[in-house]
mmCIF file with all atom_site columns, C-alpha atoms in Angstrom:
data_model
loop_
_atom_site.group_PDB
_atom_site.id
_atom_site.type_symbol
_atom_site.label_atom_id
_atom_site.label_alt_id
_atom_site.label_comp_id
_atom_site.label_asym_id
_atom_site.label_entity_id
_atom_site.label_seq_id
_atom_site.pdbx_PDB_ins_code
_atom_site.Cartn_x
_atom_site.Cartn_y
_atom_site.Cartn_z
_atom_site.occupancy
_atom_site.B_iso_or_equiv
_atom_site.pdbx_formal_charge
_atom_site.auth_seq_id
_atom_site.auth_comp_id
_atom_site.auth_asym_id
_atom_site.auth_atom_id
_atom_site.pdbx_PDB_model_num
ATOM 1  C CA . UNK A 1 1  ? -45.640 3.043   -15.816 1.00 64.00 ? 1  UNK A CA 1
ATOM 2  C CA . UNK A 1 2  ? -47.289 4.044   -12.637 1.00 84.00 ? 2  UNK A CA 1
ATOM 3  C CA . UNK A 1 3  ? -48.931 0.969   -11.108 1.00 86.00 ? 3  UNK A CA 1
ATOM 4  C CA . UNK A 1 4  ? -52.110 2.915   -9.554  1.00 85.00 ? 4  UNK A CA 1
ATOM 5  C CA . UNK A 1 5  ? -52.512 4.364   -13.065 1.00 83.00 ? 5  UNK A CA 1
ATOM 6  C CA . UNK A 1 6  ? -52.053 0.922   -15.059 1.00 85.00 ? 6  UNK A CA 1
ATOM 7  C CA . UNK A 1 7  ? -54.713 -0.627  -12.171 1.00 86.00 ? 7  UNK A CA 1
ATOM 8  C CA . UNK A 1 8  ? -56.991 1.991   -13.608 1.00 87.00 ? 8  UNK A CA 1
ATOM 9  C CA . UNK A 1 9  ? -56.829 2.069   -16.482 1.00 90.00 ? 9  UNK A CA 1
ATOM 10 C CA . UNK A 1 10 ? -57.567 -1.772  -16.541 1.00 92.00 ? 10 UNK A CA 1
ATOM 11 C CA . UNK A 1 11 ? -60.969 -0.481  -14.688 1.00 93.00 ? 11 UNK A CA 1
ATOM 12 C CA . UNK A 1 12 ? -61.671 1.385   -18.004 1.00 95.00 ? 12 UNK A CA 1
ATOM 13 C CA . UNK A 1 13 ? -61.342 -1.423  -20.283 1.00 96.00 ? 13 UNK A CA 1
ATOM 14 C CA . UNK A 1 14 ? -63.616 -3.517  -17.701 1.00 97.00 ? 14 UNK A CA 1
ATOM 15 C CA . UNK A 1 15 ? -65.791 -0.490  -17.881 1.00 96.00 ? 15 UNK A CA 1
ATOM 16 C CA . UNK A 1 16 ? -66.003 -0.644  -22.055 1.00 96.00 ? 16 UNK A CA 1
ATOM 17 C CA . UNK A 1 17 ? -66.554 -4.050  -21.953 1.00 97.00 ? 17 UNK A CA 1
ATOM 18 C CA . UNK A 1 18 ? -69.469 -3.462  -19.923 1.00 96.00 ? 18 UNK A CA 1
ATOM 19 C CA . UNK A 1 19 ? -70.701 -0.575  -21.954 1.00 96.00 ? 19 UNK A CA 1
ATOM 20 C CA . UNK A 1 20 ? -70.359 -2.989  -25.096 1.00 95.00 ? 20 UNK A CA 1
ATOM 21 C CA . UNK A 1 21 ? -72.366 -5.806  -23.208 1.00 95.00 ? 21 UNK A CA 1
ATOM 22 C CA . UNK A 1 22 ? -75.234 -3.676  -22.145 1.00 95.00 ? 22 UNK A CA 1
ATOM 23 C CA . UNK A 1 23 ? -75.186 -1.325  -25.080 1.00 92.00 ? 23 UNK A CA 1
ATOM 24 C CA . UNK A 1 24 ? -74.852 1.839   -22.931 1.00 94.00 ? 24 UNK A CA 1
ATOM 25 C CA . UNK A 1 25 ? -73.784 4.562   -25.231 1.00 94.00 ? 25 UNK A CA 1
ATOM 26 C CA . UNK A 1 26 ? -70.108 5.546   -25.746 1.00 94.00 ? 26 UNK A CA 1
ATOM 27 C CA . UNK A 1 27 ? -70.572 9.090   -26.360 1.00 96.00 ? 27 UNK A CA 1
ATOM 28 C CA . UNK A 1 28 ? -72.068 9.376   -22.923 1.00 95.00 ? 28 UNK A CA 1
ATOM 29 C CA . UNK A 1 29 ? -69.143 7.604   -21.131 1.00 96.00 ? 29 UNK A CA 1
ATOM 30 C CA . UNK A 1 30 ? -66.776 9.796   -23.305 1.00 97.00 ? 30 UNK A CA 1
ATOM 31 C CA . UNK A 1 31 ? -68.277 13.333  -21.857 1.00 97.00 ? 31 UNK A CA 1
ATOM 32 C CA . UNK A 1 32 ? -68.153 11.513  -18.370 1.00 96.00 ? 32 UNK A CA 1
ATOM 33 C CA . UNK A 1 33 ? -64.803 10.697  -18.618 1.00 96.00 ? 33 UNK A CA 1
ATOM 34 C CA . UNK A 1 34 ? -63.721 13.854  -20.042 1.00 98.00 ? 34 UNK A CA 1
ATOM 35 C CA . UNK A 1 35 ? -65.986 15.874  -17.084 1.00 98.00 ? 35 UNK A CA 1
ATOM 36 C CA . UNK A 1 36 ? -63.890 13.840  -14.901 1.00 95.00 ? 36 UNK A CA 1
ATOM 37 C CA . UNK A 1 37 ? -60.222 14.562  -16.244 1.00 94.00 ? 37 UNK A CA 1
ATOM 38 C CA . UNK A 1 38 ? -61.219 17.993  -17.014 1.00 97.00 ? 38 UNK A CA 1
ATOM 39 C CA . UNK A 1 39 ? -57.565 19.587  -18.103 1.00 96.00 ? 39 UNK A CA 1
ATOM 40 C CA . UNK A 1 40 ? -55.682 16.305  -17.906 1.00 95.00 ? 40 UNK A CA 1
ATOM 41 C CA . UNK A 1 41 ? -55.486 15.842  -21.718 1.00 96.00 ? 41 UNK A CA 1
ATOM 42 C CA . UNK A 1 42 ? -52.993 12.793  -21.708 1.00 93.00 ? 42 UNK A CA 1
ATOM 43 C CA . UNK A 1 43 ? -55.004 11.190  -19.072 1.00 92.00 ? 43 UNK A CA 1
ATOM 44 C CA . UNK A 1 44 ? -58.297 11.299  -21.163 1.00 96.00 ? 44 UNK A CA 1
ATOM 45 C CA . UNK A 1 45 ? -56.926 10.213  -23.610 1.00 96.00 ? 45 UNK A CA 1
ATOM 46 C CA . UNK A 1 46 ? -55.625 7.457   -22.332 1.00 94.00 ? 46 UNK A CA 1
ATOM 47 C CA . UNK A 1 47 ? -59.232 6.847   -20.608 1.00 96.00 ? 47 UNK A CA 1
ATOM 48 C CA . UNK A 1 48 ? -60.537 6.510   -23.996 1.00 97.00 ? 48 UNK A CA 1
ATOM 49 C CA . UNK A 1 49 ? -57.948 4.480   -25.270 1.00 96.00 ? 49 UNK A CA 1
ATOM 50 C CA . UNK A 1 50 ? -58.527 2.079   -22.853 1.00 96.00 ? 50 UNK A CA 1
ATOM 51 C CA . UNK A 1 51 ? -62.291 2.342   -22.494 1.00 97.00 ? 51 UNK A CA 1
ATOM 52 C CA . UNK A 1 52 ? -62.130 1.659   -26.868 1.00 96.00 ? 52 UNK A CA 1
ATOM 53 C CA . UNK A 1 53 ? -59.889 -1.635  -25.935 1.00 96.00 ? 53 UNK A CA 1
ATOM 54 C CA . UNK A 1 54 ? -63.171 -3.509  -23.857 1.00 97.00 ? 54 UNK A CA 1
ATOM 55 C CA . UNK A 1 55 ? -65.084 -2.150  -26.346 1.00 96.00 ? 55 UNK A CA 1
ATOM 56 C CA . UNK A 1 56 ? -63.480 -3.368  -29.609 1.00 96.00 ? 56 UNK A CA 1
ATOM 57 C CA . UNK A 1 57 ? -62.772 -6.626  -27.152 1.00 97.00 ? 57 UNK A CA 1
ATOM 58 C CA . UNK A 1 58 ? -66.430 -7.566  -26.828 1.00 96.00 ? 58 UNK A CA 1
ATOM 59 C CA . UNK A 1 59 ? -67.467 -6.847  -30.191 1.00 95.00 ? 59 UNK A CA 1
ATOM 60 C CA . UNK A 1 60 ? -64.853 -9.261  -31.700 1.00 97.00 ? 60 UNK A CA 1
ATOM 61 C CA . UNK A 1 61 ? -65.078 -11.753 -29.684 1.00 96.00 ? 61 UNK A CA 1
ATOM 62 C CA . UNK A 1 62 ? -69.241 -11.686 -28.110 1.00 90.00 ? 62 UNK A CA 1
ATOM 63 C CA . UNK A 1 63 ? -71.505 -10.423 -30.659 1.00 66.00 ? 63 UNK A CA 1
#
């Protein structure tokens, strides 16, 4: 894989683990992420897939 792309895509999981810590809400960061990659399905997808993985982190393991 792409280094730049695997770089940012550890962003988004830092970015879901925030969200999960500070209880912002996902469906927000879901419509901004999917404004952003507007016609890049595989890349939202993997946005959410990786923004789901610092979620699903920080609720197992901080609350």
């Amino acid at each position: 894989s792409d280094p730049r792309q695997r770089q940012l895509l550890k962003n988004m999981i830092y970015v879901g683990a925030l969200a999960a810590l500070i209880d912002i809400e996902i469906p927000v960061l879901h419509e901004i992420i999917s404004l952003q990659f507007k016609g890049k399905d595989k890349l939202i997808a993997a946005n959410f897939e990786a923004l789901d993985m610092g979620i699903e982190y920080v609720r197992k393991h901080f609350k």
